[in-house]
XYZ file of C-alpha atoms in Angstrom:
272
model
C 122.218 68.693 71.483
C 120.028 71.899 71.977
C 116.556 70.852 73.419
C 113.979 73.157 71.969
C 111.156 72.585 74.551
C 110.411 75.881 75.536
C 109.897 77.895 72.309
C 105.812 78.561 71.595
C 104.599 81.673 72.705
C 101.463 80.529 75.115
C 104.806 78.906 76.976
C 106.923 82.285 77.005
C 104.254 83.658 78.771
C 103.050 81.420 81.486
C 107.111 81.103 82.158
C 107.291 84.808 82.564
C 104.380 85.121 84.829
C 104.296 81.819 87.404
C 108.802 81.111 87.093
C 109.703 81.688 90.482
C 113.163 84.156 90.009
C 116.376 82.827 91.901
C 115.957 84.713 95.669
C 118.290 87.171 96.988
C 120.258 84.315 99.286
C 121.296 82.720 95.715
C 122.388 86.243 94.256
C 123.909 86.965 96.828
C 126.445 83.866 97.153
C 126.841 84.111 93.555
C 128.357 87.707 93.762
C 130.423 87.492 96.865
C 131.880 84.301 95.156
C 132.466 86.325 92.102
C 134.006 89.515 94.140
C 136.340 86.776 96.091
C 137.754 85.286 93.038
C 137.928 88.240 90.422
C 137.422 91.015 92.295
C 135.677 94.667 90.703
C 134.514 95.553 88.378
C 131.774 93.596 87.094
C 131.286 94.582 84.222
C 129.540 91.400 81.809
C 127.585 88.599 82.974
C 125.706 85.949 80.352
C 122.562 84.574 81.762
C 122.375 81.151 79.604
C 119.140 79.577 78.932
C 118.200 83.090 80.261
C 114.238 82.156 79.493
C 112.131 85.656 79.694
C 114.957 86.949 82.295
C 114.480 86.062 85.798
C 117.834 85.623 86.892
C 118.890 88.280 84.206
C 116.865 90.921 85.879
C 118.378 90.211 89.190
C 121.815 90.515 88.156
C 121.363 93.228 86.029
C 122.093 96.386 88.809
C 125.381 94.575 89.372
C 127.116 94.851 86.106
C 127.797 97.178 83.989
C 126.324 94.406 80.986
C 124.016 91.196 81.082
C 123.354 89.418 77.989
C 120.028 86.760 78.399
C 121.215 84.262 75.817
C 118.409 81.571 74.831
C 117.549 79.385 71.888
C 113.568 80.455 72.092
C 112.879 83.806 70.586
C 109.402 83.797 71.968
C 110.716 83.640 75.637
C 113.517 86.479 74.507
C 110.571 88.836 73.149
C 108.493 88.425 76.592
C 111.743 89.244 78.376
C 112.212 91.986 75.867
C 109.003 93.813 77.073
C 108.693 93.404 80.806
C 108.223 96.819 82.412
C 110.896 98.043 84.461
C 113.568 96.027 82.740
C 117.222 98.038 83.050
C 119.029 99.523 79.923
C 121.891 96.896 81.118
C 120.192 93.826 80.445
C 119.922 92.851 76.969
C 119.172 89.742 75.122
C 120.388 87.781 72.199
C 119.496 84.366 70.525
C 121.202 81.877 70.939
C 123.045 78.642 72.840
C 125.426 77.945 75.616
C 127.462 75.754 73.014
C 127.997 78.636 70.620
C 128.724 81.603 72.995
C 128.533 84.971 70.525
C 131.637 86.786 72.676
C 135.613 86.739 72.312
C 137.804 84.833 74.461
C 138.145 86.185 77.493
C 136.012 88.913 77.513
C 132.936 87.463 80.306
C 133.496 87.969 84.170
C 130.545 85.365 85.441
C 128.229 82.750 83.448
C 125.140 82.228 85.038
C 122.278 79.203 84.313
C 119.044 78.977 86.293
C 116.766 75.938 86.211
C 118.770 75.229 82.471
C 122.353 73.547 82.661
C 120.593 70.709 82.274
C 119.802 71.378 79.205
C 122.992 72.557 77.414
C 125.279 69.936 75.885
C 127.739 69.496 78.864
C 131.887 68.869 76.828
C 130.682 72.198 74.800
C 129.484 74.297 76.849
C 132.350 73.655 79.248
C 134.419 74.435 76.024
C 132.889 77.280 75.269
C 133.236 78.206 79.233
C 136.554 78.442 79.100
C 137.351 80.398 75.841
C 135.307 83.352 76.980
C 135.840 83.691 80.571
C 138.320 86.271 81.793
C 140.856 84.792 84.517
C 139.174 84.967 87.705
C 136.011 84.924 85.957
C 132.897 82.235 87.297
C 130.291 79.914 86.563
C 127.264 79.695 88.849
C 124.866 77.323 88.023
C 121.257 76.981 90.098
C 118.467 75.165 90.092
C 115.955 73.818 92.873
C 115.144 70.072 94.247
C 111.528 69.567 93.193
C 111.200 66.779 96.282
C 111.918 68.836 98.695
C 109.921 71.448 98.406
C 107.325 72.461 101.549
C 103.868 74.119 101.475
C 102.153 75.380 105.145
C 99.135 77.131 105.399
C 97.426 76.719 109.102
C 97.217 73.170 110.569
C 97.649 71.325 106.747
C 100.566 72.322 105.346
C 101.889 68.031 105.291
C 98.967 67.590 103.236
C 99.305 70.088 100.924
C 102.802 69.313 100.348
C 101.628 65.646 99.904
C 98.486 67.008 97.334
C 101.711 69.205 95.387
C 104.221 66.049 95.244
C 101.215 63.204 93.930
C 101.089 66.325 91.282
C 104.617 65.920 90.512
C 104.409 62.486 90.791
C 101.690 61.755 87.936
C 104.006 64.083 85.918
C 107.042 61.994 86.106
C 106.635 59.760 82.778
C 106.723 62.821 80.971
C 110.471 64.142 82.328
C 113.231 64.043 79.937
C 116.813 62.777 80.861
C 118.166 66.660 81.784
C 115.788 66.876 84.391
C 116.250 63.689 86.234
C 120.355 65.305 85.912
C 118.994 68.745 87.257
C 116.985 67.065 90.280
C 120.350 65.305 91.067
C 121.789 68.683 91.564
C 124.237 68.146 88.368
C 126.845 65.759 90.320
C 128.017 65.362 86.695
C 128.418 68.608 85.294
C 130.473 69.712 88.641
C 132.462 66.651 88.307
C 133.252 67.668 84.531
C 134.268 71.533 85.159
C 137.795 71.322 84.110
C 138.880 73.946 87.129
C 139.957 73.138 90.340
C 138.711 75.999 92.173
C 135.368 74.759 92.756
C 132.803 74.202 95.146
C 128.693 73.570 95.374
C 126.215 74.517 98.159
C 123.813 71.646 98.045
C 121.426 73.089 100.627
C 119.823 76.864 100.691
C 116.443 76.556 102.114
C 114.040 79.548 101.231
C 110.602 80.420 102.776
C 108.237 82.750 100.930
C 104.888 82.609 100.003
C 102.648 81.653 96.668
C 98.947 82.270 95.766
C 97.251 78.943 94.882
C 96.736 80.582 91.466
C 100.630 81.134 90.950
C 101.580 77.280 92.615
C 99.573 75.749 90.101
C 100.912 77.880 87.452
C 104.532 76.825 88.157
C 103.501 73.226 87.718
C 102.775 74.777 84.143
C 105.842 75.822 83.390
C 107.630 72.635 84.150
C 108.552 70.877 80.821
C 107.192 67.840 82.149
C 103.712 69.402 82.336
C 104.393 70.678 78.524
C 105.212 67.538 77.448
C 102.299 65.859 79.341
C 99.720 68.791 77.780
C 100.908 68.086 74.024
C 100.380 64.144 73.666
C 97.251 64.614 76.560
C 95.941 67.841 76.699
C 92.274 67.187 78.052
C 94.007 65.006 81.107
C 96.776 67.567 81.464
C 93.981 70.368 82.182
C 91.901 68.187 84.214
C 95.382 67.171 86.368
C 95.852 71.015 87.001
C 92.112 71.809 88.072
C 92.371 69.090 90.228
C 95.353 69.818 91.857
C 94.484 73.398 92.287
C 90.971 72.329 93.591
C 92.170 70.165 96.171
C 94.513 72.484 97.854
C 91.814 75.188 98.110
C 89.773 72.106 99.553
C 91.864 71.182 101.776
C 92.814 74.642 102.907
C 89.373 75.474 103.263
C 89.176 78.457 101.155
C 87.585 79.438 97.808
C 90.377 82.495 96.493
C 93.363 81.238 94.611
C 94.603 84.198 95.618
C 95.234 82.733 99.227
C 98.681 82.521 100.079
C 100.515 79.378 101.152
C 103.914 79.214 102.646
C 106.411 77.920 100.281
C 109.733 76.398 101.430
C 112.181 76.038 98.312
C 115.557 74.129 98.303
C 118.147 75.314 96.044
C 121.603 74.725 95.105
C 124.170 76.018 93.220
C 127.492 75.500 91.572
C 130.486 77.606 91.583
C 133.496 77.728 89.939
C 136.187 80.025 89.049
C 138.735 79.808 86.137
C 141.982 80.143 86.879
């Protein structure tokens, strides 16, 4: 099945601005793993459930080719248009079950915050008809429970303000999320190559605005799904949320930044 939760255009465009892109740490152990295991040159990557490009964008000065693949053509055309974007990196509609290249032709498939999402026996399939021999999978995503705020003296309560947030949200998450925030024990367990491995634990500090936080709880499908069968209680949760922390903080700009600890984790494998 091909979830479809992602496609309106309002969506495509809060995803672009408040998605957090994977940090260097994660792009970096996905192309050492990648020069370990098939070596130079680099010359195609697919970014699957590529959204409007994050991890695309990253990639992109490292290949001679990236191809953003996604089902949503509204999230394609905002990656389509973002300034700066290399002549590499281009985009195509489309699914990780129905992969638009020949056999054997891809060095690395790449999925960020979407695995979850892709129907797991054919995308594995379709996995290992176009990678090259040597070629990878990397797979990442981030724990939602274990992420830390810290501004001054309250960052415990703002992480506790940012998790009740979460929390009221959870009714509304579908089944590939709950397998996403269990860092996709059974999508590693099905990836039919034994040269394998998964790094359950990169810790990240940066820093968010208060505005661009609360944005990011936007772009979680949970929040979508909460905003289309509740849409005056959705709004209200967000205010709220976003009102607190400034209270709490004791400031009145949501351009204030917080410090943001992230947990990822990603999955590697290489095809033999």
């Amino acid at each position: 099945m091909t979830y479809r939760l992602f496609e309106g255009k309002d969506h495509a465009f809060i995803y672009h601005r408040y998605r957090i892109p994977p940090p260097e740490e994660v792009k970096n152990l996905i192309l050492q793993y990648l020069d370990k295991k098939k070596g130079q040159p680099h010359v195609l990557a697919v970014d699957l459930g590529c959204g409007t490009g994050q991890l695309s964008r990253v990639l992109a000065p490292h290949f001679h080719q990236v191809v953003g693949i996604d089902v949503s053509e509204s999230q394609l055309e905002q990656a389509r248009v973002v300034p700066g974007t290399p002549t590499s990196h281009t985009t195509s509609k489309g699914s990780a079950e129905e992969l638009p290249f020949q056999d054997h032709s891809v060095d690395l498939l790449t999925a960020s915050s979407a695995a979850h999402w892709f129907d797991q026996a054919r995308f594995l399939g379709e996995a290992n008809r176009v990678l090259k021999v040597g070629g990878c999978i990397a797979l990442v995503d981030y724990v939602l429970a274990n992420s830390r705020l810290q501004y001054q003296d309250c960052g415990d309560r703002l992480t506790h303000i940012f998790q009740e947030a979460k929390q009221t949200l959870l009714p509304h998450t579908s089944s590939p999320v709950v397998l996403s925030q269990s860092k996709l024990e059974d999508l590693f367990a099905a990836i039919p190559f034994s040269d394998k491995e998964r790094i359950d634990t990169i810790r990240v500090n940066t820093s968010i605005t208060v505005r661009d936080l609360t944005g990011l709880i936007e772009t979680w499908s949970m929040f979508q799904t909460f905003m289309k069968k509740h849409p005056r209680e959705a709004v209200h949760m967000l205010i709220s949320t976003q009102n607190r922390l400034l209270e709490e903080m004791g400031v009145v700009s949501l351009d204030t930044k917080i410090g943001h600890e992230m947990e990822y984790f990603c999955i590697l494998a290489s095809k033999p």
